[in-house]
Every structure is written in C-alpha cells, then in structure tokens.
Short mmCIF file of C-alpha atoms in Angstrom, two decimals:
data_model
loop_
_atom_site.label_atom_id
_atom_site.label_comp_id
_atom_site.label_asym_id
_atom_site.label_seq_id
_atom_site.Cartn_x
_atom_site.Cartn_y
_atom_site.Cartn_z
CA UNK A 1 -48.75 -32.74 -16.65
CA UNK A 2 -47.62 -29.46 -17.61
CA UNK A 3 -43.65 -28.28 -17.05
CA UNK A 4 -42.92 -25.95 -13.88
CA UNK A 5 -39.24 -25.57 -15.96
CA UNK A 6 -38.40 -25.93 -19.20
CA UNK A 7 -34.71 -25.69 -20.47
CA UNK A 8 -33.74 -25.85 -23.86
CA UNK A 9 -30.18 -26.54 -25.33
CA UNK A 10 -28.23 -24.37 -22.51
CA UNK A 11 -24.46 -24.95 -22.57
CA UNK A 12 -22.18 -22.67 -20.25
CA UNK A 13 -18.36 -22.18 -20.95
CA UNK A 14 -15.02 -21.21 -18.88
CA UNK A 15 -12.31 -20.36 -20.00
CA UNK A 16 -12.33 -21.72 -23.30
CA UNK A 17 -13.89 -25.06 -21.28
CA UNK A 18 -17.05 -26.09 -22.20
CA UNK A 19 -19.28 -27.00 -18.93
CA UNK A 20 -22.49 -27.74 -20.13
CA UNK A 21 -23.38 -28.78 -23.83
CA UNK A 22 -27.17 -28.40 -25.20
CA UNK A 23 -28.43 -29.44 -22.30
CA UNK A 24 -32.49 -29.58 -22.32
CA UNK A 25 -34.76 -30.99 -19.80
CA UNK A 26 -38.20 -30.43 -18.84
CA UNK A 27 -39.21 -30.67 -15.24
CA UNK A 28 -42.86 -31.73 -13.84
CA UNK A 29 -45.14 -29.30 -12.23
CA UNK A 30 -45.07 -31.24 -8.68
CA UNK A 31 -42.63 -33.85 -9.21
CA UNK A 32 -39.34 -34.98 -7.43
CA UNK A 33 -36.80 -35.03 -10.37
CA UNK A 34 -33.79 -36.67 -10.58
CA UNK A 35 -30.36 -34.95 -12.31
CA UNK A 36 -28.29 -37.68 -12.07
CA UNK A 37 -24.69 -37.52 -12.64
CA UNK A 38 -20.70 -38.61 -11.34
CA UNK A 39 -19.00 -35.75 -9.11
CA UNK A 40 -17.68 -33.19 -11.92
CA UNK A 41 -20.84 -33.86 -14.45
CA UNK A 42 -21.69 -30.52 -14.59
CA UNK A 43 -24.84 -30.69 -11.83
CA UNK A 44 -23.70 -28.26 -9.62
CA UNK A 45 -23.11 -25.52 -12.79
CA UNK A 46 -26.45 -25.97 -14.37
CA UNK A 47 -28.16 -25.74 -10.70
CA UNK A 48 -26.28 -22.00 -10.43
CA UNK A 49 -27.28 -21.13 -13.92
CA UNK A 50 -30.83 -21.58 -13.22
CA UNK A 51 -30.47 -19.82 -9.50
CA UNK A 52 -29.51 -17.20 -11.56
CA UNK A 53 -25.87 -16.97 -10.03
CA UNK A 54 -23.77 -17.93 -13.33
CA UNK A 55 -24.45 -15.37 -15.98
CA UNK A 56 -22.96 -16.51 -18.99
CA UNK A 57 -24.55 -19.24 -20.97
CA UNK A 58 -26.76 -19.50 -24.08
CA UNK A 59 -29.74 -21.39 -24.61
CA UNK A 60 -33.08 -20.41 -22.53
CA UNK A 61 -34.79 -21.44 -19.36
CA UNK A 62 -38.80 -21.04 -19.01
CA UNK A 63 -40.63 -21.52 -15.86
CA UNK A 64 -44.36 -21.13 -15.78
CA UNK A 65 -44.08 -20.66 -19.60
CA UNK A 66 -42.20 -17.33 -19.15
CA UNK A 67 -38.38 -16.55 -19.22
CA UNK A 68 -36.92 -17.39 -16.21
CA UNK A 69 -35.83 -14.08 -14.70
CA UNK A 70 -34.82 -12.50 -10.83
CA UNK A 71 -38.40 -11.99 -10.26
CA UNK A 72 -39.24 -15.29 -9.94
CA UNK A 73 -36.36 -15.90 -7.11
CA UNK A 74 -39.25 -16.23 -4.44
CA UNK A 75 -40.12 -18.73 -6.18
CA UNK A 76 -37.39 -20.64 -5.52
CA UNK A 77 -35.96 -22.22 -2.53
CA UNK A 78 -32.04 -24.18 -2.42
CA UNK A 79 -29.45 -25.97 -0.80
CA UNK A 80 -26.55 -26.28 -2.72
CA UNK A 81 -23.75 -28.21 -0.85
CA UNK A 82 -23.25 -28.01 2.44
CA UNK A 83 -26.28 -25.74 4.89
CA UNK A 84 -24.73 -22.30 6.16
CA UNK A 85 -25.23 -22.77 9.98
CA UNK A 86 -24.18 -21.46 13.00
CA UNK A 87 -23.17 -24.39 15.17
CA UNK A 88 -23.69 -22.62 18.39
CA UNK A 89 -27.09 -21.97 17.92
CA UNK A 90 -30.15 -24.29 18.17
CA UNK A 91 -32.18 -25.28 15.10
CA UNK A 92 -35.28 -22.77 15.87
CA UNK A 93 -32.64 -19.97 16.40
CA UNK A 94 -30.66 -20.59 12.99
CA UNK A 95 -34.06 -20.74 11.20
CA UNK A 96 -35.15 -17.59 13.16
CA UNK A 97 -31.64 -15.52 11.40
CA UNK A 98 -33.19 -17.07 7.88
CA UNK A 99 -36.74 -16.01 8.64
CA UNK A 100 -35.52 -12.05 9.16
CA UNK A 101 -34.54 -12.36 5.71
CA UNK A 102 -38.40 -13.00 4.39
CA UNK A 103 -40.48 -10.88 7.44
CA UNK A 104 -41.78 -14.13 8.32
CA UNK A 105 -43.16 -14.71 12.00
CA UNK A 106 -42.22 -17.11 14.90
CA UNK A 107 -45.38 -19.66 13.95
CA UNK A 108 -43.89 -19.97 10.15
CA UNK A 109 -40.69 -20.99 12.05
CA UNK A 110 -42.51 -23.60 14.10
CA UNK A 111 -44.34 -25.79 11.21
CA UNK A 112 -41.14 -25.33 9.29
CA UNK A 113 -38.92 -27.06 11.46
CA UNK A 114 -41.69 -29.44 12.52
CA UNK A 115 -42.07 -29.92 8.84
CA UNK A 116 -38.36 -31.31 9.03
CA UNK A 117 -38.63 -33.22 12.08
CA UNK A 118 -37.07 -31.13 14.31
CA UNK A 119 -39.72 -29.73 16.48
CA UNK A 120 -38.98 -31.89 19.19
CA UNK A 121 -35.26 -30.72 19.39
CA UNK A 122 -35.60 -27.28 17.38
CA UNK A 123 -35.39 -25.27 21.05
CA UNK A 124 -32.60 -27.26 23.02
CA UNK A 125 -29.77 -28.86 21.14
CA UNK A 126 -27.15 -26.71 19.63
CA UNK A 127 -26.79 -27.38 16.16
CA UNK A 128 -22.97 -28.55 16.82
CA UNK A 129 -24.25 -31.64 18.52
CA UNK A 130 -26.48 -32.86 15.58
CA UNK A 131 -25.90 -36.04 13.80
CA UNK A 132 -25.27 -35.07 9.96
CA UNK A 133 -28.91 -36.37 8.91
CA UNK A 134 -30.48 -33.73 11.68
CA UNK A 135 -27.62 -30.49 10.02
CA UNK A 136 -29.58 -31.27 6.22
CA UNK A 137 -33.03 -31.26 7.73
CA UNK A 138 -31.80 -28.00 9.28
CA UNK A 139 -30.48 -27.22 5.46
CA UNK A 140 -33.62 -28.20 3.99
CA UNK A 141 -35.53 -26.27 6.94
CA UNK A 142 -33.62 -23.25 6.22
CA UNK A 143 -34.39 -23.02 2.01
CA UNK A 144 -38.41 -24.06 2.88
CA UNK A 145 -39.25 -21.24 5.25
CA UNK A 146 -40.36 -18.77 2.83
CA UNK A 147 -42.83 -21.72 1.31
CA UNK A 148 -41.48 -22.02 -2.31
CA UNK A 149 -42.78 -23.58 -5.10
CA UNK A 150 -39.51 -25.11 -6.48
CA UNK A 151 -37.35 -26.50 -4.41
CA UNK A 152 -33.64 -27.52 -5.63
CA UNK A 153 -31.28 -30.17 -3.35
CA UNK A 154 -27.98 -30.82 -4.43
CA UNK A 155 -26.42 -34.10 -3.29
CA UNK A 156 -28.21 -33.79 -0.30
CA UNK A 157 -28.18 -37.09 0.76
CA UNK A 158 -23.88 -37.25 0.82
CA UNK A 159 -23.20 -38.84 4.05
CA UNK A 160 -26.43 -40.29 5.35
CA UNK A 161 -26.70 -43.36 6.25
CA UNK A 162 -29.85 -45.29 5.44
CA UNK A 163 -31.87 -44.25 8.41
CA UNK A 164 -31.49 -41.11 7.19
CA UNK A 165 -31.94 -41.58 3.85
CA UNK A 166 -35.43 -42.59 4.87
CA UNK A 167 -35.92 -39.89 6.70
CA UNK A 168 -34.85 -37.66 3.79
CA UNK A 169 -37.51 -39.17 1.02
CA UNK A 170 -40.04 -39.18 3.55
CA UNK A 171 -39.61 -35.01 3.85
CA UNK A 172 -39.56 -34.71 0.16
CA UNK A 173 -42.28 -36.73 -0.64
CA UNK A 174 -44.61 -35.03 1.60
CA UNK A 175 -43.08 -31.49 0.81
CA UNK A 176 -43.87 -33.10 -3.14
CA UNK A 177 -47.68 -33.62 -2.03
CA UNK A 178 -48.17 -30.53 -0.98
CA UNK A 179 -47.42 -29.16 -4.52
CA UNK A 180 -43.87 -28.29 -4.12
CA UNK A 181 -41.58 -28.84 -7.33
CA UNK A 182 -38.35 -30.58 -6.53
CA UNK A 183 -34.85 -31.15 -8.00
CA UNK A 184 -32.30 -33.24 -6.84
CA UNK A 185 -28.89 -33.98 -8.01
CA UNK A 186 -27.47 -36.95 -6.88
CA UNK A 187 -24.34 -39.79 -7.90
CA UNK A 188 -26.44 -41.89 -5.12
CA UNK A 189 -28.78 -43.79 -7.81
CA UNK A 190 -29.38 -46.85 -5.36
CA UNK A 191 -30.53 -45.05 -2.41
CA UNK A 192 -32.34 -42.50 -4.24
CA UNK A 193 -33.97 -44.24 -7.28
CA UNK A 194 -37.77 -45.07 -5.88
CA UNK A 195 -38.08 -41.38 -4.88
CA UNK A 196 -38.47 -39.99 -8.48
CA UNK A 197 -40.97 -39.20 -10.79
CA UNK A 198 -39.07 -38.46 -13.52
CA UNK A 199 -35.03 -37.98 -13.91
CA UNK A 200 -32.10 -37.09 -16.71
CA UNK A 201 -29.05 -38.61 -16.53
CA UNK A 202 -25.94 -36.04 -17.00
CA UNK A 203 -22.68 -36.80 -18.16
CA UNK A 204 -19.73 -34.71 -19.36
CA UNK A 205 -22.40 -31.80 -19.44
CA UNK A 206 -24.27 -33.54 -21.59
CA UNK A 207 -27.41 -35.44 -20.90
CA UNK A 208 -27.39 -38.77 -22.41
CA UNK A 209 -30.75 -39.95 -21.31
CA UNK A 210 -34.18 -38.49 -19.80
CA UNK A 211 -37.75 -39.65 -18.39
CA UNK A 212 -41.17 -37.93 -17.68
CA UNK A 213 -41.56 -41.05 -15.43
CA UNK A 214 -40.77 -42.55 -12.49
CA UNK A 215 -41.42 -46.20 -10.59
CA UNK A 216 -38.16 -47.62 -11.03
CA UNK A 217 -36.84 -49.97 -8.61
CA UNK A 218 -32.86 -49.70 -7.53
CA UNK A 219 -31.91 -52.26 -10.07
CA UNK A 220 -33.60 -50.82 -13.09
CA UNK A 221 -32.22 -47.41 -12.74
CA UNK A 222 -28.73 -48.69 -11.62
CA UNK A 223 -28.78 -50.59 -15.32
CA UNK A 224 -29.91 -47.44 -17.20
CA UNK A 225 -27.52 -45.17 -15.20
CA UNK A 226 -24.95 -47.25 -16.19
CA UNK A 227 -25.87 -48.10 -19.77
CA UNK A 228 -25.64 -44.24 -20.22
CA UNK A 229 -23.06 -43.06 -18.24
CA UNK A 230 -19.96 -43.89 -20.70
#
C-alpha cells in the first residue's frame, strides 16, 4: 500500500521548548490512522504543522511523494477541536455558510449532511438543540463538503457516549471506503481501537511505537498503549 503522507524526523520548538522530537510516521493511502497520545503529547502541534498553520519546524513532510506545500490544501479537509458553528442556525444552513467558501451547490450540501446522518434533521432543528454526537457530525459535515482526500479528526470522539461512538466509526469507515485518507488523534484507545488500520503511539513528542496494521481488539492495543506510554 503506498503512503498518502510521509513525515520524516520533524520536531517543532517554542520558546526554547521542544514540542515535537524526530517524529516520523508514514500514513496509508486509504486508511483510518491512529495518533495516539495523553492530552499535552504533542497531537494537536504536529496536526497544525502539517495543516500548514505552524511554520517553524525542521524535518520534511511528503504527500503523494511530493513536498507537502499550500497547494495541496484542497486536498485536505479538518476538524481540530471543537466545530465553528452557529447555534442559531440549522445544520443545512451552517453547511450552506461553509459551502460559499468552495462554490459548491445546494445538492453537494444535501449528500454531505446525509453522508453524516443528518438529512433527516439538517432543515428543522437549530443546531443549539443538538445532542453533542449530532454538533461533531455537523463538524465532520462541515470539513467533508469540499470532498477531500485526507481527512484529519482531532479527539473527535471527546464526550460521546457509546451510541455515538458507534455512530462516529460507522461515518469514518464508510467515508474510509470511499477512498478517503483519515487521521485521528485520540487518548480514547478503548473506544477507538477496532477502527484503525494502522496507528503511532505519541508521547512527550516523541513516538515510541508505530504500525502499518490494524485488527486489534480493545485489550491488545490498551496493553501496547500502555507498554509504551512511559
């Protein structure tokens, strides 16, 4: 399986604190990966580095087997923390303010959101009376309407109970088999672990293990998470 992105020994630095240290991973051409990591691992500053948003690291970052550059932004869809929504607007109407941004028309809107599971509700509910499961669908929603072909989560699942945790690796599974590449970062590894195909665990902004392959059950990745997480 060839590598949609490639990063090799990137560290970032602030303030005379070191962030991220040699980090390299490799990520699948149509896989879910995992970055797996506590809160204050360094997840959230390597997924900015490689949206292009923190500008001052070394190392380099290849996707497609060329440099990794603005360009290839299209390319990319995100939802780092929590969605940017307006609460007083329905789900189709929020997704219609993101779709202005890409020139896309109303029936691009429609599979999106039905893509989600929100059809049903997309045209009636204000977004303020969602449960939080329904507001990351929306998230999700919103950083999938211009069809990308990498698609990067962070902790998206924070909060969800398992209903929608279901619900969540049921989206990303079929957004997966449609060819999409996607990265999550998560401290979740129970919930999560039977959704990857292949993860890196990230500690201290360093990572201390990695995987080109998936099929772990809860209890084998818990054991390896832990093993490495010191």
């Amino acid at each position: 399986m060839s590598n949609t992105l490639l990063i090799e020994n990137l560290s970032v630095q602030y303030h005379n604190q070191q962030i991220l240290h040699d980090v390299s991973i490799n990520i699948p051409t149509g896989s879910i990966f995992g970055l797996l990591g506590d809160n204050g691992a360094g997840k959230t500053t390597l997924l900015k580095t490689i949206l292009g948003l923190n500008k001052h690291f070394s190392g380099s970052m290849t996707y497609n087997n060329q440099p990794l550059s603005r360009e290839q932004a299209k390319d990319f869809g995100a939802l780092i923390e929590s969605p940017a929504i307006y609460p007083n607007l329905t789900a189709q109407e929020n997704l219609r303010i993101m779709a202005l941004l890409y020139n896309l028309s109303e029936p691009s809107i429609s599979a999106t959101l039905h893509a989600v599971g929100l059809g049903d509700v997309s045209k009636k509910l204000k977004v303020k009376n969602f449960s939080l499961g329904m507001k990351q669908r929306l998230g999700i929603a919103m950083a999938i309407i211009h069809n990308p072909k990498f698609l990067i989560l962070d902790e998206p699942t924070n909060g969800l109970d398992m209903a929608g945790v279901d619900d969540f690796k049921t989206i990303v599974h079929t957004l997966a088999a449609s060819g999409m590449t996607i990265m999550i970062t998560t401290h979740q590894i129970t919930e999560l672990a039977t959704a990857f195909d292949a993860f890196a665990i990230l500690q201290h902004g360093k990572i201390t293990y990695a995987s080109n392959s998936g099929g772990y059950s809860a209890e084998e990745l818990t054991t390896i998470y832990r093993d490495y997480n010191d």
